[in-house]
Short mmCIF file of C-alpha atoms and ligand atoms in Angstrom, two decimals:
data_model
loop_
_atom_site.label_atom_id
_atom_site.label_comp_id
_atom_site.label_asym_id
_atom_site.label_seq_id
_atom_site.Cartn_x
_atom_site.Cartn_y
_atom_site.Cartn_z
CA MET A 1 84.62 240.06 232.23
CA GLU A 2 83.83 243.69 231.44
CA ALA A 3 86.95 244.88 233.28
CA THR A 4 89.10 242.29 231.50
CA PHE A 5 88.03 243.52 228.08
CA SER A 6 87.99 247.23 228.79
CA GLN A 7 90.51 248.93 226.45
CA PHE A 8 91.12 245.53 224.82
CA TYR A 9 91.54 247.34 221.50
CA LYS A 10 94.57 249.20 222.85
CA ARG A 11 96.50 245.99 223.61
CA THR A 12 98.96 244.34 221.24
CA PRO A 13 97.88 241.06 219.58
CA GLU A 14 100.22 239.20 221.99
CA GLN A 15 98.59 240.82 225.02
CA ARG A 16 95.13 240.03 223.64
CA LEU A 17 96.10 236.41 223.21
CA ALA A 18 97.37 236.20 226.77
CA ILE A 19 94.08 237.64 228.07
CA LEU A 20 92.04 235.20 225.98
CA ALA A 21 94.22 232.25 226.96
CA GLU A 22 93.62 233.02 230.60
CA THR A 23 89.91 233.86 230.44
CA LEU A 24 88.92 231.18 227.91
CA GLY A 25 91.36 228.47 228.96
CA LEU A 26 93.19 228.14 225.63
CA SER A 27 95.75 225.34 225.63
CA GLU A 28 99.42 225.93 224.78
CA ALA A 29 98.85 224.17 221.41
CA GLU A 30 95.85 226.39 220.60
CA GLN A 31 97.83 229.50 221.50
CA GLN A 32 100.67 228.33 219.25
CA ILE A 33 98.27 227.99 216.29
CA LEU A 34 96.89 231.48 216.86
CA LYS A 35 100.42 232.91 217.23
CA HIS A 36 101.74 231.09 214.20
CA ARG A 37 99.01 232.56 212.01
CA ALA A 38 99.50 236.11 213.19
CA THR A 39 101.21 238.16 210.51
CA GLN A 40 103.20 241.33 210.59
CA GLY A 41 101.59 242.63 207.38
CA ASP A 42 98.67 245.02 207.19
CA ALA A 43 96.14 242.57 208.61
CA PRO A 44 96.39 243.93 212.18
CA LEU A 45 95.45 247.36 210.86
CA LEU A 46 92.49 246.23 208.78
CA ILE A 47 90.19 245.29 211.62
CA GLU A 48 89.71 245.96 215.34
CA ASN A 49 90.94 243.83 218.24
CA TYR A 50 93.21 241.90 215.83
CA LEU A 51 94.34 238.56 217.20
CA THR A 52 95.47 236.33 214.36
CA THR A 53 94.98 235.69 210.69
CA TYR A 54 92.31 233.21 209.64
CA GLN A 55 93.59 231.69 206.46
CA LEU A 56 91.53 230.31 203.62
CA PRO A 57 92.96 228.36 200.71
CA GLU A 58 93.35 230.08 197.35
CA GLY A 59 93.40 228.13 194.12
CA VAL A 60 92.83 228.96 190.48
CA ALA A 61 90.08 227.84 188.15
CA VAL A 62 91.32 227.24 184.63
CA ASN A 63 89.75 226.89 181.17
CA LEU A 64 87.48 229.94 181.45
CA ARG A 65 86.79 231.61 178.11
CA VAL A 66 84.92 234.92 178.24
CA ASN A 67 84.37 237.22 175.27
CA ASP A 68 87.00 235.28 173.31
CA HIS A 69 89.73 235.59 175.94
CA GLU A 70 91.14 232.84 178.14
CA TYR A 71 91.27 233.40 181.90
CA VAL A 72 92.90 231.86 184.93
CA VAL A 73 90.71 232.79 187.88
CA PRO A 74 91.96 233.06 191.48
CA MET A 75 89.36 231.68 193.88
CA VAL A 76 89.37 231.64 197.68
CA THR A 77 87.24 228.93 199.21
CA GLU A 78 87.28 226.28 201.91
CA GLU A 79 84.92 223.96 200.02
CA PRO A 80 86.28 220.95 198.14
CA SER A 81 85.15 220.54 194.51
CA VAL A 82 84.22 224.21 193.94
CA ILE A 83 87.36 225.01 191.93
CA ALA A 84 87.28 221.63 190.18
CA ALA A 85 83.64 222.26 189.22
CA ALA A 86 84.36 225.81 188.01
CA SER A 87 87.23 224.50 185.85
CA ASN A 88 85.10 221.60 184.66
CA GLY A 89 82.14 223.82 183.75
CA ALA A 90 84.46 226.38 182.17
CA LYS A 91 86.14 223.69 180.07
CA GLN A 92 82.85 222.43 178.66
CA LEU A 93 81.55 225.95 178.01
CA ALA A 94 84.85 226.94 176.35
CA LYS A 95 84.46 223.98 174.00
CA ALA A 96 81.10 225.45 173.03
CA GLY A 97 82.78 228.75 172.11
CA GLY A 98 82.92 230.31 175.56
CA ILE A 99 80.81 232.69 177.57
CA THR A 100 79.70 236.13 176.47
CA ALA A 101 79.49 238.67 179.28
CA THR A 102 78.10 242.20 179.21
CA VAL A 103 77.97 244.96 181.81
CA HIS A 104 74.66 246.85 181.57
CA SER A 105 75.64 249.79 183.76
CA ARG A 106 77.98 250.62 186.59
CA LEU A 107 76.50 253.09 189.02
CA LEU A 108 76.01 253.13 192.77
CA THR A 109 72.88 254.35 194.57
CA GLY A 110 72.71 255.80 198.08
CA GLN A 111 69.87 256.90 200.33
CA VAL A 112 69.14 259.84 202.60
CA VAL A 113 66.06 258.72 204.49
CA LEU A 114 63.55 261.14 206.04
CA SER A 115 60.99 260.15 208.64
CA ASP A 116 57.76 261.75 209.85
CA VAL A 117 57.01 263.25 206.45
CA LYS A 118 53.48 264.63 206.35
CA VAL A 119 53.20 265.47 202.65
CA TYR A 120 55.43 263.49 200.28
CA ALA A 121 54.76 265.89 197.38
CA SER A 122 56.32 268.78 199.27
CA ILE A 123 59.61 266.87 199.69
CA ASP A 124 59.52 265.64 196.10
CA ASP A 125 58.92 269.17 194.75
CA TRP A 126 61.68 270.64 196.90
CA ILE A 127 64.24 268.03 195.81
CA ALA A 128 63.25 268.46 192.14
CA LEU A 129 63.63 272.23 192.46
CA HIS A 130 67.01 271.98 194.22
CA GLN A 131 68.47 268.98 192.43
CA ASN A 132 71.29 270.91 190.73
CA GLU A 133 72.30 272.50 194.02
CA LEU A 134 72.25 269.11 195.77
CA LEU A 135 74.31 267.46 193.03
CA GLU A 136 76.81 270.31 193.33
CA VAL A 137 77.00 269.79 197.10
CA ALA A 138 77.68 266.11 196.50
CA LYS A 139 80.43 266.98 194.01
CA GLN A 140 82.06 269.36 196.44
CA ALA A 141 81.97 266.69 199.14
CA HIS A 142 84.14 264.38 197.02
CA PRO A 143 85.81 266.42 194.26
CA SER A 144 88.48 263.83 193.40
CA ILE A 145 85.95 261.44 191.83
CA VAL A 146 84.67 264.29 189.66
CA LYS A 147 88.26 264.93 188.48
CA ARG A 148 88.46 261.26 187.52
CA GLY A 149 85.40 261.66 185.30
CA GLY A 150 82.84 260.27 187.73
CA GLY A 151 80.68 261.74 190.46
CA PRO A 152 77.00 262.30 191.25
CA LYS A 153 74.68 261.82 188.28
CA SER A 154 71.11 262.16 189.47
CA ILE A 155 68.87 262.55 192.47
CA ARG A 156 65.23 261.59 193.00
CA THR A 157 62.80 260.76 195.78
CA ARG A 158 60.69 257.71 196.59
CA ASP A 159 57.70 257.56 198.92
CA LEU A 160 58.31 254.54 201.18
CA GLY A 161 54.99 254.93 202.99
CA GLU A 162 54.32 255.39 206.72
CA GLY A 163 55.86 258.86 206.53
CA PHE A 164 59.25 257.69 205.25
CA VAL A 165 60.85 259.18 202.14
CA SER A 166 64.09 258.10 200.50
CA ILE A 167 66.18 260.63 198.62
CA ASP A 168 68.20 258.47 196.21
CA LEU A 169 71.52 259.70 194.88
CA VAL A 170 73.11 257.93 191.91
CA VAL A 171 76.88 258.17 191.55
CA ASP A 172 79.39 257.05 188.95
CA VAL A 173 82.09 255.61 191.23
CA LYS A 174 84.51 254.74 188.40
CA ALA A 175 86.91 251.93 189.45
CA ALA A 176 86.09 251.99 193.17
CA MET A 177 83.36 250.15 195.02
CA GLY A 178 82.52 253.62 196.22
CA ALA A 179 80.98 253.09 199.67
CA ASN A 180 83.00 255.78 201.41
CA MET A 181 82.65 258.41 198.72
CA MET A 182 78.92 257.74 198.52
CA ASN A 183 78.42 258.03 202.28
CA THR A 184 80.39 261.30 202.36
CA MET A 185 78.22 262.75 199.59
CA LEU A 186 75.00 261.57 201.23
CA GLU A 187 75.90 263.12 204.56
CA ALA A 188 76.65 266.41 202.79
CA ILE A 189 73.23 266.29 201.12
CA ALA A 190 71.59 265.42 204.44
CA GLY A 191 73.16 268.57 205.90
CA VAL A 192 71.52 270.73 203.21
CA VAL A 193 68.17 268.98 203.65
CA GLN A 194 68.30 269.67 207.37
CA ASN A 195 69.45 273.27 207.05
CA LYS A 196 67.35 274.41 204.12
CA LEU A 197 64.37 272.09 203.97
CA HIS A 198 64.31 272.04 207.77
CA HIS A 199 63.55 268.34 207.84
CA THR A 200 65.48 266.01 210.10
CA THR A 201 67.06 263.06 208.33
CA LEU A 202 66.91 259.59 209.85
CA PHE A 203 70.07 258.19 208.25
CA SER A 204 72.26 258.39 205.16
CA ILE A 205 73.90 255.31 203.66
CA LEU A 206 74.71 253.67 200.35
CA SER A 207 72.43 250.93 199.08
CA ASN A 208 74.04 247.55 198.44
CA ALA A 209 71.22 246.61 196.06
CA GLY A 210 73.55 246.87 193.07
CA ASP A 211 70.62 247.04 190.67
CA GLN A 212 72.49 249.62 188.62
CA SER A 213 75.56 247.37 188.33
CA LEU A 214 74.02 244.45 186.50
CA THR A 215 76.14 242.05 184.49
CA THR A 216 74.91 239.23 182.28
CA ALA A 217 76.79 236.11 181.24
CA THR A 218 75.35 233.90 178.52
CA VAL A 219 76.44 230.76 176.74
CA SER A 220 75.04 228.39 174.13
CA VAL A 221 76.13 224.78 174.22
CA PRO A 222 75.43 222.41 171.32
CA VAL A 223 73.38 219.59 172.83
CA SER A 224 75.59 217.05 171.05
CA GLN A 225 78.39 218.10 173.39
CA LEU A 226 76.56 217.03 176.52
CA ALA A 227 77.11 213.27 176.18
CA ASP A 228 78.67 210.74 173.84
CA GLN A 229 75.41 209.40 172.36
CA PRO A 230 72.83 211.74 170.74
CA ASP A 231 69.90 210.34 172.75
CA LYS A 232 71.72 210.69 176.01
CA ALA A 233 72.94 214.19 175.09
CA GLN A 234 69.36 215.29 174.37
CA GLN A 235 68.29 213.82 177.67
CA VAL A 236 71.03 215.65 179.60
CA GLY A 237 70.13 218.96 177.92
CA LYS A 238 66.46 218.46 178.76
CA ARG A 239 67.24 217.56 182.36
CA ILE A 240 69.51 220.60 182.88
CA ALA A 241 66.73 222.86 181.52
CA GLN A 242 64.21 221.15 183.82
CA ALA A 243 66.48 221.52 186.84
CA SER A 244 66.82 225.22 186.05
CA ARG A 245 63.04 225.51 185.67
CA ILE A 246 62.47 224.03 189.12
CA ALA A 247 64.62 226.82 190.56
CA GLN A 248 62.15 229.27 188.97
CA LEU A 249 59.14 227.52 190.49
CA ASP A 250 60.31 226.43 193.93
CA PRO A 251 62.05 228.86 196.31
CA MET A 252 63.35 225.92 198.36
CA ARG A 253 65.29 224.66 195.36
CA ALA A 254 66.17 228.20 194.20
CA VAL A 255 68.16 228.78 197.39
CA THR A 256 70.38 225.76 196.70
CA HIS A 257 70.62 226.58 192.99
CA ASN A 258 71.83 230.07 193.89
CA LYS A 259 74.15 228.78 196.60
CA GLY A 260 75.86 226.79 193.84
CA ILE A 261 76.28 229.96 191.77
CA MET A 262 77.60 231.86 194.80
CA ASN A 263 80.17 229.09 195.39
CA GLY A 264 82.04 230.55 192.44
CA VAL A 265 81.00 234.18 192.77
CA ASP A 266 82.04 234.54 196.42
CA ALA A 267 85.34 232.73 195.85
CA VAL A 268 86.34 235.28 193.19
CA VAL A 269 84.95 238.24 195.12
CA VAL A 270 87.04 237.26 198.16
CA ALA A 271 90.16 236.69 196.05
CA MET A 272 89.67 240.20 194.63
CA GLY A 273 89.46 241.82 198.08
CA ASN A 274 85.81 242.80 197.75
CA ASP A 275 82.93 242.78 200.22
CA TRP A 276 81.25 239.40 199.64
CA ARG A 277 78.45 240.18 202.13
CA ALA A 278 77.42 243.06 199.88
CA ILE A 279 77.48 240.87 196.80
CA GLU A 280 75.55 238.11 198.58
CA SER A 281 72.84 240.53 199.78
CA ALA A 282 72.57 242.09 196.34
CA ALA A 283 72.30 238.73 194.59
CA HIS A 284 69.58 237.42 196.89
CA ALA A 285 67.59 240.66 196.68
CA TYR A 286 67.84 240.44 192.87
CA ALA A 287 66.64 236.82 193.03
CA VAL A 288 63.37 238.02 194.54
CA THR A 289 62.79 240.95 192.16
CA ASP A 290 59.28 239.88 191.14
CA GLY A 291 58.21 238.92 194.65
CA GLN A 292 59.22 235.26 194.60
CA TYR A 293 62.74 234.01 195.31
CA ARG A 294 63.95 232.38 192.08
CA GLY A 295 67.09 230.90 190.54
CA LEU A 296 69.47 233.59 189.32
CA SER A 297 70.35 231.64 186.20
CA GLN A 298 68.16 229.99 183.60
CA TRP A 299 68.95 227.23 181.12
CA GLN A 300 66.73 226.69 178.10
CA LEU A 301 66.75 223.97 175.50
CA GLU A 302 65.89 225.09 172.00
CA ASP A 303 66.44 222.83 169.03
CA ASP A 304 70.00 221.64 169.33
CA GLN A 305 71.27 224.30 171.75
CA LEU A 306 71.23 224.57 175.53
CA THR A 307 71.40 228.26 176.38
CA GLY A 308 72.27 229.53 179.83
CA THR A 309 71.92 233.07 181.16
CA LEU A 310 72.95 234.54 184.48
CA THR A 311 72.40 238.16 185.49
CA LEU A 312 73.93 239.41 188.73
CA PRO A 313 74.20 242.74 190.51
CA LEU A 314 77.95 243.19 190.96
CA PRO A 315 78.81 246.48 192.66
CA ILE A 316 82.50 245.62 193.06
CA GLY A 317 85.65 247.75 192.91
CA ILE A 318 89.23 247.21 191.80
CA VAL A 319 90.81 250.10 193.71
CA GLY A 320 90.58 251.33 197.28
CA GLY A 321 89.42 249.56 200.41
CA ALA A 322 90.82 246.10 201.06
CA THR A 323 91.95 245.80 197.41
CA LYS A 324 94.73 248.21 198.28
CA VAL A 325 95.95 246.69 201.53
CA LEU A 326 95.68 242.96 200.94
CA PRO A 327 98.88 242.15 199.05
CA LEU A 328 97.41 239.13 197.24
CA VAL A 329 94.72 241.18 195.55
CA ALA A 330 97.11 242.95 193.18
CA ILE A 331 98.62 239.61 192.18
CA ASN A 332 95.17 238.07 191.75
CA GLN A 333 94.06 241.00 189.59
CA LYS A 334 97.15 240.50 187.46
CA MET A 335 96.60 236.74 187.11
CA ALA A 336 92.99 237.33 186.07
CA LYS A 337 93.96 240.18 183.69
CA ILE A 338 91.69 242.65 185.46
CA ASN A 339 92.25 246.19 184.18
CA SER A 340 88.84 247.66 184.85
CA PRO A 341 85.89 247.00 187.17
CA GLU A 342 83.91 245.89 184.11
CA ASP A 343 86.53 243.17 183.45
CA LEU A 344 86.00 241.86 186.97
CA MET A 345 82.20 242.04 186.76
CA LYS A 346 82.23 239.99 183.55
CA LEU A 347 84.64 237.47 185.00
CA ILE A 348 82.58 236.95 188.15
CA ALA A 349 79.33 236.48 186.24
CA ALA A 350 81.05 234.03 183.88
CA VAL A 351 82.45 232.00 186.79
CA GLY A 352 78.97 231.91 188.34
CA LEU A 353 77.51 230.54 185.11
CA ALA A 354 80.26 227.91 184.68
CA GLN A 355 79.89 226.89 188.31
CA ASN A 356 76.13 226.52 187.90
CA PHE A 357 76.49 224.51 184.68
CA ALA A 358 78.90 222.05 186.32
CA ALA A 359 76.66 221.61 189.37
CA LEU A 360 73.45 221.12 187.36
CA LYS A 361 75.09 218.71 184.94
CA ALA A 362 76.47 216.66 187.83
CA LEU A 363 73.09 216.74 189.59
CA VAL A 364 71.09 215.48 186.60
CA THR A 365 73.61 212.86 185.49
CA ASN A 366 75.78 211.01 188.00
CA GLY A 367 74.54 212.87 191.05
CA ILE A 368 76.56 215.36 193.05
CA GLN A 369 78.14 212.81 195.37
CA GLN A 370 80.28 211.05 192.80
CA GLY A 371 82.47 214.02 191.90
CA HIS A 372 82.03 216.05 195.06
CA MET A 373 82.67 213.16 197.43
CA LYS A 374 85.86 212.22 195.60
CA MET A 375 87.19 215.57 196.80
CA GLN A 376 85.41 215.50 200.15
CA MET A 377 87.49 212.42 200.97
CA ARG A 378 90.54 214.66 201.28
CA SER A 379 88.75 216.79 203.87
CA LEU A 380 87.58 213.69 205.72
CA ALA A 381 91.15 212.35 205.79
CA MET A 382 92.44 215.65 207.12
CA SER A 383 89.65 215.94 209.69
CA VAL A 384 90.78 212.72 211.39
CA GLY A 385 94.35 214.00 211.65
CA ALA A 386 96.06 212.48 208.59
CA THR A 387 99.39 214.18 207.91
CA PRO A 388 100.04 215.52 204.40
CA SER A 389 101.96 212.33 203.54
CA GLU A 390 99.08 210.14 204.77
CA VAL A 391 96.26 212.10 203.09
CA SER A 392 96.60 210.66 199.59
CA VAL A 393 96.80 207.02 200.78
CA LEU A 394 93.85 207.46 203.13
CA THR A 395 91.83 209.35 200.49
CA LYS A 396 92.32 206.47 198.06
CA GLN A 397 91.24 203.91 200.64
CA LEU A 398 88.18 205.98 201.61
CA SER A 399 87.15 206.30 197.96
CA ASN A 400 87.04 202.50 197.74
CA THR A 401 84.73 202.33 200.75
CA ASP A 402 80.96 202.10 200.22
CA ASP A 403 79.81 204.76 202.65
CA PRO A 404 82.88 206.49 204.05
CA ASN A 405 82.52 208.12 207.45
CA GLU A 406 84.65 209.49 210.25
CA ALA A 407 84.86 206.25 212.23
CA GLN A 408 86.07 204.36 209.17
CA ALA A 409 88.55 207.11 208.38
CA ARG A 410 90.03 206.82 211.89
CA GLN A 411 90.22 203.07 211.63
CA LEU A 412 91.92 203.17 208.22
CA LEU A 413 94.36 205.82 209.41
CA GLY A 414 95.23 203.60 212.37
CA GLN A 415 95.91 200.71 210.00
CA ILE A 416 98.09 202.88 207.76
CA ARG A 417 100.15 203.90 210.78
CA ASN A 418 100.40 200.36 212.11
CA ASN A 419 101.55 199.11 208.72
CA LYS A 420 104.20 201.82 208.65
CA GLU A 421 105.55 200.74 212.01
CA THR A 422 105.74 197.05 211.16
P1 HMG B 501 84.84 214.69 186.27
O1 HMG B 501 83.86 214.43 185.21
O2 HMG B 501 85.34 213.56 187.09
O3 HMG B 501 86.04 215.50 185.68
O4 HMG B 501 84.26 215.84 187.20
P2 HMG B 501 87.02 215.09 184.51
O5 HMG B 501 88.01 214.14 185.05
O6 HMG B 501 86.30 214.77 183.25
O7 HMG B 501 87.72 216.54 184.33
C1 HMG B 501 87.08 217.61 183.67
C2 HMG B 501 87.74 218.89 184.13
O8 HMG B 501 87.32 219.18 185.46
C3 HMG B 501 89.25 218.81 184.20
O9 HMG B 501 89.80 219.12 182.95
C4 HMG B 501 89.56 219.86 185.23
O10 HMG B 501 89.57 221.14 184.67
C5 HMG B 501 88.41 219.72 186.20
P3 HMG B 501 91.29 218.50 182.57
O11 HMG B 501 92.21 218.99 183.61
O12 HMG B 501 91.13 217.01 182.57
O13 HMG B 501 91.57 219.09 181.23
N1 HMG B 501 88.76 218.82 187.29
C6 HMG B 501 89.52 219.17 188.35
N2 HMG B 501 90.13 220.30 188.67
C7 HMG B 501 90.82 220.33 189.82
N3 HMG B 501 90.94 219.27 190.66
C8 HMG B 501 90.35 218.11 190.36
C9 HMG B 501 89.60 218.01 189.16
N4 HMG B 501 88.89 217.04 188.60
C10 HMG B 501 88.38 217.54 187.46
N5 HMG B 501 90.46 217.10 191.20
C11 HMG B 501 83.85 217.18 189.05
C12 HMG B 501 84.50 215.91 188.55
C13 HMG B 501 83.86 217.21 190.55
C14 HMG B 501 84.63 218.37 188.51
C15 HMG B 501 82.38 217.22 188.49
O14 HMG B 501 81.69 216.09 188.97
C16 HMG B 501 81.64 218.46 188.89
O15 HMG B 501 81.82 219.48 188.29
N6 HMG B 501 80.77 218.36 189.89
C17 HMG B 501 80.08 219.48 190.50
C18 HMG B 501 80.65 219.72 191.87
C19 HMG B 501 80.12 220.95 192.55
O16 HMG B 501 79.28 221.65 192.07
N7 HMG B 501 80.68 221.20 193.71
C20 HMG B 501 80.30 222.31 194.55
C21 HMG B 501 79.85 221.81 195.87
S1 HMG B 501 78.22 221.16 195.76
C22 HMG B 501 77.29 222.58 196.05
O17 HMG B 501 77.55 223.23 197.00
C23 HMG B 501 76.38 223.17 195.03
C24 HMG B 501 75.11 222.45 194.62
O18 HMG B 501 74.29 222.13 195.71
C25 HMG B 501 74.41 223.46 193.74
C26 HMG B 501 73.11 222.99 193.17
O19 HMG B 501 72.45 222.14 193.82
O20 HMG B 501 72.75 223.51 192.09
C27 HMG B 501 75.43 221.22 193.88
#
C-alpha cells in the first residue's frame, strides 16, 4: 500500500483514479461518476491529491430583510427544508419590519505561545516594554495590509498557567479573513522573542475564536402575527420563548438549537467561499462563554412583542483565499449585494436568526416533521433510484403514506414503473 501511494500527489487526477480503482476495486460505473465530476477549473489546484469534485446543491433563500434592505441569499446545503425554512422565517420576520444587524468589531487575534516560563511577570514586562517594536515588526512582515489601512493594532500577554504564556496580537485584517497575514506576522514576532528575549516559542498561529468579530441580529415580531387567533398567537409566542429558554438551561437541547442556527450560517459561509470549520468552532466556543454550553439565540416575550437576538463570532473574509479561486463566490457575493465583510457578517447573522425562528416555530406548533418531511420525501424518492421524472410522482405518493420508509418507496416506485409499461 505504501509503495502504491508514494508520490501519489505527483500523479494526474486520471492516474490517481486508476490507482484507486485497482487498489479499492471501484466499478466502471463508480469510476465514471468520479470522472464525470472532475473539473478542469481551479479545483485541482485548491487541494492536494485531487481526484474529483464533490458537488453540493446551491439554492437561494428569499424574503430576507436586513437593516431595511431586501436580500436574496445564496446557500449551499445538502439538507432538505433548510432553504425553505430560511425563506419562511425571513418572510415572517420581514413582515414584522425585518431584522436589524450590527457588527460590534472586526479584528483578528493570533497567538505566539511560550512554554516553560518560570516567571510570567518577566515576559509580561518585556512585551509591554517592547510592544511598539513588536508591532513594527508585525507591520514590516505584511506591509500591504498597512497600506490598505489595516495592520497590527495591539499586543498583550496572558498567563495560561503550567508555565505557558500566550502573546496575543490583534490585527485589523480589513476585507480578508486574514489567516495567512496573521500567521506571517506572528512568526516574525516569534523570531524577535527568540532572538531578543531568548525564549523559545512553542508555536505561532491565529486564533479562530472570533470574539473580536461579533455580530448581532435582532428582530421584534408582533405576537398578533404568530397565528390567526389572538389566543393562539399568544400561545405560540410563549412557546417559542420557552423553547429558547430550554436551550439556555439544557446543553443537550442547546446543541440541537444551535445546529438549527448553523444550518443557515454554514450554508451561507460555504456559498461565500469561507472556512465553515472556523465559523463552527468559533460559534460553539462562544456558546460556552460562561462555562455552560447554551443556545446562541434567545427569544423573549414582552407584552405584545416576541424579540429574538442572535450574536455570533463571524471572522469571515470577502477577498483572498478560496473566495478568489472559486468562481461561484464572486457571483454569490453579487447576488447577495456583499460589498464589505461587514455586509456579509450581518447577512449571516440575520440568516441564522431567521433559520432559528422558522425551526422553533415549527417545533412548537405543528412539529418539525410536517414541513421537514414534506421535503425529505424528495430525498427518499431519490435514494431509492427514482429518476428526475419519477421523483415528483413518487414524492406525492409518499406524502400520502402514513409512515413513509425506504421499503415503501421501493414498492411504490416499482408500481409507478409497472404502470408506465402497461
Ligand atoms: P409552510 O408553513 O408549509 O410554508 O412551511 P408556507 O407554504 O406557508 O410558505 C411560507 C414560505 O416558506 C414561502 O413563502 C416560502 O418562502 C417558504 P411564499 O413563497 O409562499 O411567499 N417555502 C418554501 N421555499 C422553498 N421551497 C419550498 C417551500 N415551502 C415554503 N418547498 C416549512 C414549510 C418547511 C418552510 C416550515 O415548516 C418550516 O420552516 N419548518 C422548519 C424546517 C427546518 O427547520 N428545517 C431544517 C432541518 S430540521 C433541523 O435540522 C433543525 C432543528 O432540529 C433545529 C431545532 O431543533 O431548533 C429543527
